[in-house]
Amino acid sequence: MSGLVDGFGRVHRDLRISLTDHCNLRCTYCMPAEGVPWLPRNTLLSATELMRIVEIAVAEGVTEVRLTGGEPLLRPDVVDIIAAIHSIENPPEISITTNGIMLPRLADRLAEAGLARVNISLDTLDRARFKELTRRDRLGDVLDGIDAAKAAGMTPVKINSVLMRGINDHEAPALLRWAMENDLELRFIEQMPLDAGHTWSREGMVTAAEILETLRTEHELEPIAGRGAAPAERFLVDGGPHTVGIIASVTMPFCGACDRLRLTADGQLRSCLFSSTESDLREPLRSGASDEEVAAILHRCLAGKLAGHGINEPGFLQPPRPMSAIGG
């Protein structure tokens, strides 16, 4: 079997690249109010180094590149990077996960450069609660960013929401109503143990089953077949056309269909969000490694990929890097 295949026969076509570990929000489930120690600037991959990896990965079978962070739109050359990816032979589909704050001034340029889709993180529609959760009063900017993405043609715009017990879990029906009214594709994500403070608890996590139970008090939800490698299980709402997705990474893992590789902003390749090991690409690139040698590192990384993330195993340990330093 050709392509980027691991020891379990999973073919990897999705490369997720963190452009920066910096963020302009301080979400309580991601990092402390004072932030976290940022990666040293000289360790971050340059645009040229990023492009070299993308070109090699595409030659090995990658068909989608997702840009993440931190907040990827904080990277000054983000538009140039997207344009460069879009210009390569047989370009992959390019998407981005963002908090949306910078989209009002960047959406048109991003779309023109070749960005196809955006996923925007938004956990509440209440301004005071947004400020409490993110430690920033920027809800209006996020909503404007959503409108800008729609106007730029990057549809369907997907909204990622994390529900937290006793904080915003009661907002699930309101979020779905709002998403349908605005032709947005909403996905609820179980909170994962990837926070910088390691304060995650299974008891505090709102499960997929609970989310579905709450939504079904107001809507009929019909499962949509053909999920493939997508992380979200999608449901038709009230017969359609609108849908809602549930990403149940903890209670209903989908590791068996995983097709994702992750590259951190400092050039470390990870076969899983929760991996305890990384494969260094930065130093080989800077030491003159050939394309064949870089491709071999991709294949070796996947050869060591485990069958699953192990969150539900007794010996599970949260990875030392938080989500902001790994990239989603």
Tab-separated table of C-alpha atoms in Angstrom:
chain	number	residue	atom	x	y	z
A	1	MET	CA	0.000	0.000	0.000
A	2	SER	CA	1.461	3.360	-0.996
A	3	GLY	CA	1.206	6.643	0.901
A	4	LEU	CA	1.631	7.477	4.573
A	5	VAL	CA	0.434	4.254	6.184
A	6	ASP	CA	0.876	3.237	9.822
A	7	GLY	CA	1.234	-0.235	11.303
A	8	PHE	CA	-2.531	-0.653	11.488
A	9	GLY	CA	-3.167	0.112	7.826
A	10	ARG	CA	-4.514	3.633	8.412
A	11	VAL	CA	-3.709	5.918	5.473
A	12	HIS	CA	-2.824	9.465	6.534
A	13	ARG	CA	-4.008	12.244	4.226
A	14	ASP	CA	-4.535	15.121	6.691
A	15	LEU	CA	-1.588	17.221	7.903
A	16	ARG	CA	-2.321	19.706	10.678
A	17	ILE	CA	0.266	22.444	10.998
A	18	SER	CA	0.584	24.776	13.968
A	19	LEU	CA	1.791	28.166	12.739
A	20	THR	CA	2.352	29.627	16.205
A	21	ASP	CA	1.770	28.820	19.871
A	22	HIS	CA	0.710	32.416	20.586
A	23	CYS	CA	-2.931	33.343	21.090
A	24	ASN	CA	-4.895	36.542	21.660
A	25	LEU	CA	-7.357	34.819	24.026
A	26	ARG	CA	-6.748	33.069	27.337
A	27	CYS	CA	-9.475	30.412	27.407
A	28	THR	CA	-9.750	28.899	30.864
A	29	TYR	CA	-9.656	25.319	29.551
A	30	CYS	CA	-6.553	25.980	27.453
A	31	MET	CA	-4.096	28.207	29.333
A	32	PRO	CA	-3.749	30.296	32.498
A	33	ALA	CA	-4.501	34.018	32.553
A	34	GLU	CA	-0.809	34.934	32.313
A	35	GLY	CA	-0.335	32.639	29.332
A	36	VAL	CA	2.338	29.949	29.052
A	37	PRO	CA	6.075	30.094	28.249
A	38	TRP	CA	6.198	30.751	24.499
A	39	LEU	CA	8.394	28.757	22.177
A	40	PRO	CA	11.759	30.482	21.510
A	41	ARG	CA	11.529	32.426	18.240
A	42	ASN	CA	14.585	30.734	16.738
A	43	THR	CA	12.931	27.327	17.117
A	44	LEU	CA	9.890	28.219	15.002
A	45	LEU	CA	9.810	26.929	11.451
A	46	SER	CA	10.185	29.543	8.739
A	47	ALA	CA	7.725	29.743	5.861
A	48	THR	CA	10.348	28.159	3.618
A	49	GLU	CA	10.801	25.246	6.019
A	50	LEU	CA	7.042	24.798	6.354
A	51	MET	CA	6.631	24.720	2.594
A	52	ARG	CA	9.362	22.127	2.202
A	53	ILE	CA	7.525	19.813	4.608
A	54	VAL	CA	4.157	20.440	2.932
A	55	GLU	CA	5.539	19.674	-0.522
A	56	ILE	CA	7.098	16.429	0.700
A	57	ALA	CA	3.938	15.429	2.590
A	58	VAL	CA	1.764	16.092	-0.468
A	59	ALA	CA	4.115	14.005	-2.595
A	60	GLU	CA	3.631	11.223	-0.026
A	61	GLY	CA	-0.167	11.399	-0.246
A	62	VAL	CA	-1.441	14.249	1.956
A	63	THR	CA	-4.563	15.848	0.424
A	64	GLU	CA	-5.612	18.282	3.177
A	65	VAL	CA	-3.619	20.798	5.196
A	66	ARG	CA	-5.232	22.354	8.270
A	67	LEU	CA	-3.495	25.394	9.769
A	68	THR	CA	-3.840	25.737	13.524
A	69	GLY	CA	-2.238	27.394	16.513
A	70	GLY	CA	-2.393	28.874	19.120
A	71	GLU	CA	-4.129	31.404	16.944
A	72	PRO	CA	-2.775	30.906	13.401
A	73	LEU	CA	-3.927	34.311	12.148
A	74	LEU	CA	-1.418	35.952	14.506
A	75	ARG	CA	1.372	34.760	12.234
A	76	PRO	CA	2.252	37.782	10.048
A	77	ASP	CA	2.942	35.695	6.919
A	78	VAL	CA	-0.172	33.502	7.144
A	79	VAL	CA	-1.607	34.799	3.841
A	80	ASP	CA	1.701	34.192	2.055
A	81	ILE	CA	1.912	30.661	3.474
A	82	ILE	CA	-1.595	29.833	2.241
A	83	ALA	CA	-0.824	31.250	-1.192
A	84	ALA	CA	2.364	29.189	-1.378
A	85	ILE	CA	0.571	25.968	-0.408
A	86	HIS	CA	-2.163	26.707	-2.930
A	87	SER	CA	0.392	27.224	-5.699
A	88	ILE	CA	2.139	23.843	-5.481
A	89	GLU	CA	1.425	21.079	-7.971
A	90	ASN	CA	-1.713	19.129	-6.988
A	91	PRO	CA	-2.367	21.446	-4.040
A	92	PRO	CA	-4.123	20.051	-0.968
A	93	GLU	CA	-7.365	21.519	0.344
A	94	ILE	CA	-6.417	24.245	2.820
A	95	SER	CA	-8.464	24.955	5.938
A	96	ILE	CA	-7.819	26.799	9.182
A	97	THR	CA	-8.966	26.631	12.799
A	98	THR	CA	-9.215	30.097	14.336
A	99	ASN	CA	-10.942	32.073	17.064
A	100	GLY	CA	-12.144	34.426	14.325
A	101	ILE	CA	-11.031	37.690	15.909
A	102	MET	CA	-8.802	38.698	12.992
A	103	LEU	CA	-11.080	37.481	10.215
A	104	PRO	CA	-12.864	40.807	9.620
A	105	ARG	CA	-9.665	42.280	8.157
A	106	LEU	CA	-8.153	39.085	6.736
A	107	ALA	CA	-10.998	36.943	5.358
A	108	ASP	CA	-10.971	38.333	1.813
A	109	ARG	CA	-7.190	38.043	1.500
A	110	LEU	CA	-7.216	34.510	2.931
A	111	ALA	CA	-9.882	33.403	0.455
A	112	GLU	CA	-8.039	34.985	-2.469
A	113	ALA	CA	-4.854	33.196	-1.384
A	114	GLY	CA	-6.600	29.829	-1.551
A	115	LEU	CA	-8.111	29.155	1.877
A	116	ALA	CA	-11.142	26.923	1.334
A	117	ARG	CA	-12.691	26.508	4.770
A	118	VAL	CA	-12.616	27.879	8.309
A	119	ASN	CA	-13.458	26.349	11.660
A	120	ILE	CA	-14.177	29.037	14.238
A	121	SER	CA	-14.098	28.344	17.972
A	122	LEU	CA	-17.023	29.804	19.910
A	123	ASP	CA	-18.325	28.382	23.191
A	124	THR	CA	-20.989	30.904	24.179
A	125	LEU	CA	-23.238	33.619	22.777
A	126	ASP	CA	-23.350	35.494	26.087
A	127	ARG	CA	-20.944	38.428	26.188
A	128	ALA	CA	-20.272	38.263	29.924
A	129	ARG	CA	-19.710	34.516	29.796
A	130	PHE	CA	-17.430	34.871	26.766
A	131	LYS	CA	-15.331	37.378	28.700
A	132	GLU	CA	-15.234	35.027	31.692
A	133	LEU	CA	-14.218	32.008	29.579
A	134	THR	CA	-11.636	33.741	27.389
A	135	ARG	CA	-10.544	36.531	29.752
A	136	ARG	CA	-11.093	38.937	26.842
A	137	ASP	CA	-14.157	40.998	25.840
A	138	ARG	CA	-14.069	40.015	22.148
A	139	LEU	CA	-17.382	38.271	21.380
A	140	GLY	CA	-18.391	41.010	18.932
A	141	ASP	CA	-15.142	40.550	17.007
A	142	VAL	CA	-15.714	36.788	16.724
A	143	LEU	CA	-19.255	37.292	15.430
A	144	ASP	CA	-17.960	39.834	12.908
A	145	GLY	CA	-15.314	37.306	11.896
A	146	ILE	CA	-17.976	34.690	11.217
A	147	ASP	CA	-19.841	37.139	8.984
A	148	ALA	CA	-16.602	38.005	7.179
A	149	ALA	CA	-15.830	34.337	6.487
A	150	LYS	CA	-19.307	33.815	5.057
A	151	ALA	CA	-19.052	36.929	2.913
A	152	ALA	CA	-15.676	35.732	1.579
A	153	GLY	CA	-17.274	32.480	0.430
A	154	MET	CA	-15.530	30.118	2.852
A	155	THR	CA	-18.645	28.045	3.412
A	156	PRO	CA	-19.840	26.044	5.155
A	157	VAL	CA	-18.386	27.915	8.108
A	158	LYS	CA	-17.970	25.436	10.955
A	159	ILE	CA	-18.314	26.441	14.596
A	160	ASN	CA	-16.474	24.446	17.274
A	161	SER	CA	-17.993	24.612	20.767
A	162	VAL	CA	-16.721	23.080	23.990
A	163	LEU	CA	-19.333	22.705	26.738
A	164	MET	CA	-18.290	22.849	30.382
A	165	ARG	CA	-20.416	21.564	33.226
A	166	GLY	CA	-22.129	24.312	35.185
A	167	ILE	CA	-20.652	27.032	32.969
A	168	ASN	CA	-22.122	26.924	29.453
A	169	ASP	CA	-23.595	23.435	29.072
A	170	HIS	CA	-27.120	24.871	29.229
A	171	GLU	CA	-26.413	26.864	26.038
A	172	ALA	CA	-26.353	23.842	23.716
A	173	PRO	CA	-29.904	24.312	22.327
A	174	ALA	CA	-29.421	28.074	21.911
A	175	LEU	CA	-26.129	27.557	20.091
A	176	LEU	CA	-27.785	25.104	17.703
A	177	ARG	CA	-30.728	27.435	17.021
A	178	TRP	CA	-28.330	30.306	16.327
A	179	ALA	CA	-26.166	28.165	14.045
A	180	MET	CA	-29.164	27.047	11.981
A	181	GLU	CA	-30.514	30.592	11.722
A	182	ASN	CA	-27.132	31.704	10.361
A	183	ASP	CA	-26.427	28.700	8.090
A	184	LEU	CA	-23.456	27.596	10.172
A	185	GLU	CA	-22.357	24.008	10.796
A	186	LEU	CA	-22.075	23.525	14.559
A	187	ARG	CA	-19.911	20.849	16.155
A	188	PHE	CA	-19.764	20.187	19.883
A	189	ILE	CA	-16.411	18.869	21.127
A	190	GLU	CA	-15.891	16.931	24.328
A	191	GLN	CA	-13.336	18.734	26.459
A	192	MET	CA	-10.029	16.882	26.230
A	193	PRO	CA	-7.123	16.626	28.700
A	194	LEU	CA	-4.909	19.103	26.869
A	195	ASP	CA	-5.000	22.162	29.138
A	196	ALA	CA	-1.769	23.795	30.266
A	197	GLY	CA	-2.712	23.587	33.944
A	198	HIS	CA	-3.666	19.886	33.799
A	199	THR	CA	-6.942	20.669	35.576
A	200	TRP	CA	-9.135	18.555	33.258
A	201	SER	CA	-11.358	16.025	34.985
A	202	ARG	CA	-13.676	13.370	33.601
A	203	GLU	CA	-16.354	14.536	36.039
A	204	GLY	CA	-16.266	18.083	34.697
A	205	MET	CA	-16.457	17.017	31.056
A	206	VAL	CA	-19.851	17.182	29.348
A	207	THR	CA	-20.165	13.936	27.395
A	208	ALA	CA	-21.499	13.401	23.894
A	209	ALA	CA	-24.395	11.397	25.313
A	210	GLU	CA	-25.376	14.317	27.544
A	211	ILE	CA	-25.136	16.789	24.658
A	212	LEU	CA	-27.341	14.631	22.444
A	213	GLU	CA	-29.866	14.144	25.240
A	214	THR	CA	-30.108	17.916	25.736
A	215	LEU	CA	-30.463	18.663	22.017
A	216	ARG	CA	-33.142	15.998	21.606
A	217	THR	CA	-35.386	17.831	24.060
A	218	GLU	CA	-35.969	20.332	21.234
A	219	HIS	CA	-34.978	18.573	18.000
A	220	GLU	CA	-35.108	15.295	16.141
A	221	LEU	CA	-31.583	14.118	15.357
A	222	GLU	CA	-30.954	11.478	12.704
A	223	PRO	CA	-27.422	10.032	12.352
A	224	ILE	CA	-25.797	10.589	8.958
A	225	ALA	CA	-23.953	7.574	7.546
A	226	GLY	CA	-20.576	7.698	5.832
A	227	ARG	CA	-18.453	9.394	8.489
A	228	GLY	CA	-15.178	8.028	7.132
A	229	ALA	CA	-12.135	9.580	8.810
A	230	ALA	CA	-13.991	12.731	9.914
A	231	PRO	CA	-13.749	13.385	13.669
A	232	ALA	CA	-17.382	14.509	13.961
A	233	GLU	CA	-20.376	12.199	13.968
A	234	ARG	CA	-23.012	14.257	12.159
A	235	PHE	CA	-26.756	14.342	12.661
A	236	LEU	CA	-29.531	15.722	10.463
A	237	VAL	CA	-31.575	18.195	12.515
A	238	ASP	CA	-35.380	17.993	12.164
A	239	GLY	CA	-35.091	16.331	8.776
A	240	GLY	CA	-32.567	18.820	7.391
A	241	PRO	CA	-31.037	20.613	5.698
A	242	HIS	CA	-29.111	21.672	8.807
A	243	THR	CA	-26.754	19.341	10.623
A	244	VAL	CA	-24.953	19.223	13.955
A	245	GLY	CA	-21.764	17.322	14.746
A	246	ILE	CA	-20.441	15.717	17.912
A	247	ILE	CA	-16.721	15.094	18.372
A	248	ALA	CA	-16.577	12.534	21.188
A	249	SER	CA	-12.821	12.107	21.456
A	250	VAL	CA	-13.018	10.834	25.032
A	251	THR	CA	-16.170	8.736	25.366
A	252	MET	CA	-16.402	7.396	21.800
A	253	PRO	CA	-12.876	7.527	20.327
A	254	PHE	CA	-12.548	7.312	16.541
A	255	CYS	CA	-8.853	6.394	16.541
A	256	GLY	CA	-9.467	3.405	14.262
A	257	ALA	CA	-10.187	5.745	11.344
A	258	CYS	CA	-7.631	8.462	12.184
A	259	ASP	CA	-5.866	9.907	9.140
A	260	ARG	CA	-4.091	12.857	10.791
A	261	LEU	CA	-0.489	13.863	11.352
A	262	ARG	CA	0.452	16.979	13.313
A	263	LEU	CA	3.369	19.361	12.967
A	264	THR	CA	4.115	21.745	15.825
A	265	ALA	CA	5.235	25.316	15.242
A	266	ASP	CA	8.760	24.329	16.287
A	267	GLY	CA	9.000	21.519	13.775
A	268	GLN	CA	8.093	18.432	15.790
A	269	LEU	CA	5.991	15.772	14.086
A	270	ARG	CA	3.328	14.038	16.161
A	271	SER	CA	1.305	11.011	15.121
A	272	CYS	CA	-1.418	11.760	17.715
A	273	LEU	CA	-2.597	14.708	19.788
A	274	PHE	CA	-1.852	12.653	22.891
A	275	SER	CA	1.450	11.205	21.762
A	276	SER	CA	4.223	11.051	24.357
A	277	THR	CA	6.897	11.164	21.643
A	278	GLU	CA	7.757	13.495	18.768
A	279	SER	CA	9.893	13.220	15.641
A	280	ASP	CA	12.137	16.188	15.002
A	281	LEU	CA	11.962	17.658	11.496
A	282	ARG	CA	13.475	21.061	12.247
A	283	GLU	CA	17.071	20.019	12.804
A	284	PRO	CA	17.236	17.637	9.813
A	285	LEU	CA	15.863	20.426	7.611
A	286	ARG	CA	18.423	22.890	8.930
A	287	SER	CA	21.208	20.327	8.549
A	288	GLY	CA	20.578	19.806	4.843
A	289	ALA	CA	18.461	16.616	4.865
A	290	SER	CA	17.249	15.493	1.452
A	291	ASP	CA	13.571	15.184	0.559
A	292	GLU	CA	13.928	11.411	0.800
A	293	GLU	CA	15.372	11.679	4.312
A	294	VAL	CA	12.545	13.987	5.438
A	295	ALA	CA	9.952	11.629	3.931
A	296	ALA	CA	11.585	8.748	5.796
A	297	ILE	CA	11.033	10.622	9.083
A	298	LEU	CA	7.335	10.944	8.247
A	299	HIS	CA	7.113	7.200	7.671
A	300	ARG	CA	9.093	6.328	10.822
A	301	CYS	CA	6.834	8.562	12.916
A	302	LEU	CA	3.770	6.738	11.632
A	303	ALA	CA	5.380	3.335	12.134
A	304	GLY	CA	5.306	4.043	15.867
A	305	LYS	CA	1.707	5.269	15.982
A	306	LEU	CA	-0.375	3.442	18.562
A	307	ALA	CA	-3.788	1.922	17.907
A	308	GLY	CA	-5.493	4.575	20.053
A	309	HIS	CA	-4.885	7.616	22.239
A	310	GLY	CA	-5.289	5.693	25.495
A	311	ILE	CA	-7.331	8.320	27.354
A	312	ASN	CA	-9.536	5.612	28.814
A	313	GLU	CA	-6.637	3.368	29.854
A	314	PRO	CA	-5.554	3.235	33.533
A	315	GLY	CA	-2.001	4.353	32.766
A	316	PHE	CA	-2.908	7.356	30.587
A	317	LEU	CA	-0.743	10.417	31.117
A	318	GLN	CA	-1.671	13.842	29.744
A	319	PRO	CA	0.959	15.018	27.240
A	320	PRO	CA	3.359	17.620	28.650
A	321	ARG	CA	2.603	20.054	25.823
A	322	PRO	CA	-0.779	21.848	26.032
A	323	MET	CA	-3.061	22.114	23.001
A	324	SER	CA	-1.798	25.642	22.252
A	325	ALA	CA	1.715	24.272	21.744
A	326	ILE	CA	0.662	21.162	19.800
A	327	GLY	CA	-1.889	22.569	17.374
A	328	GLY	CA	-5.404	21.186	16.995
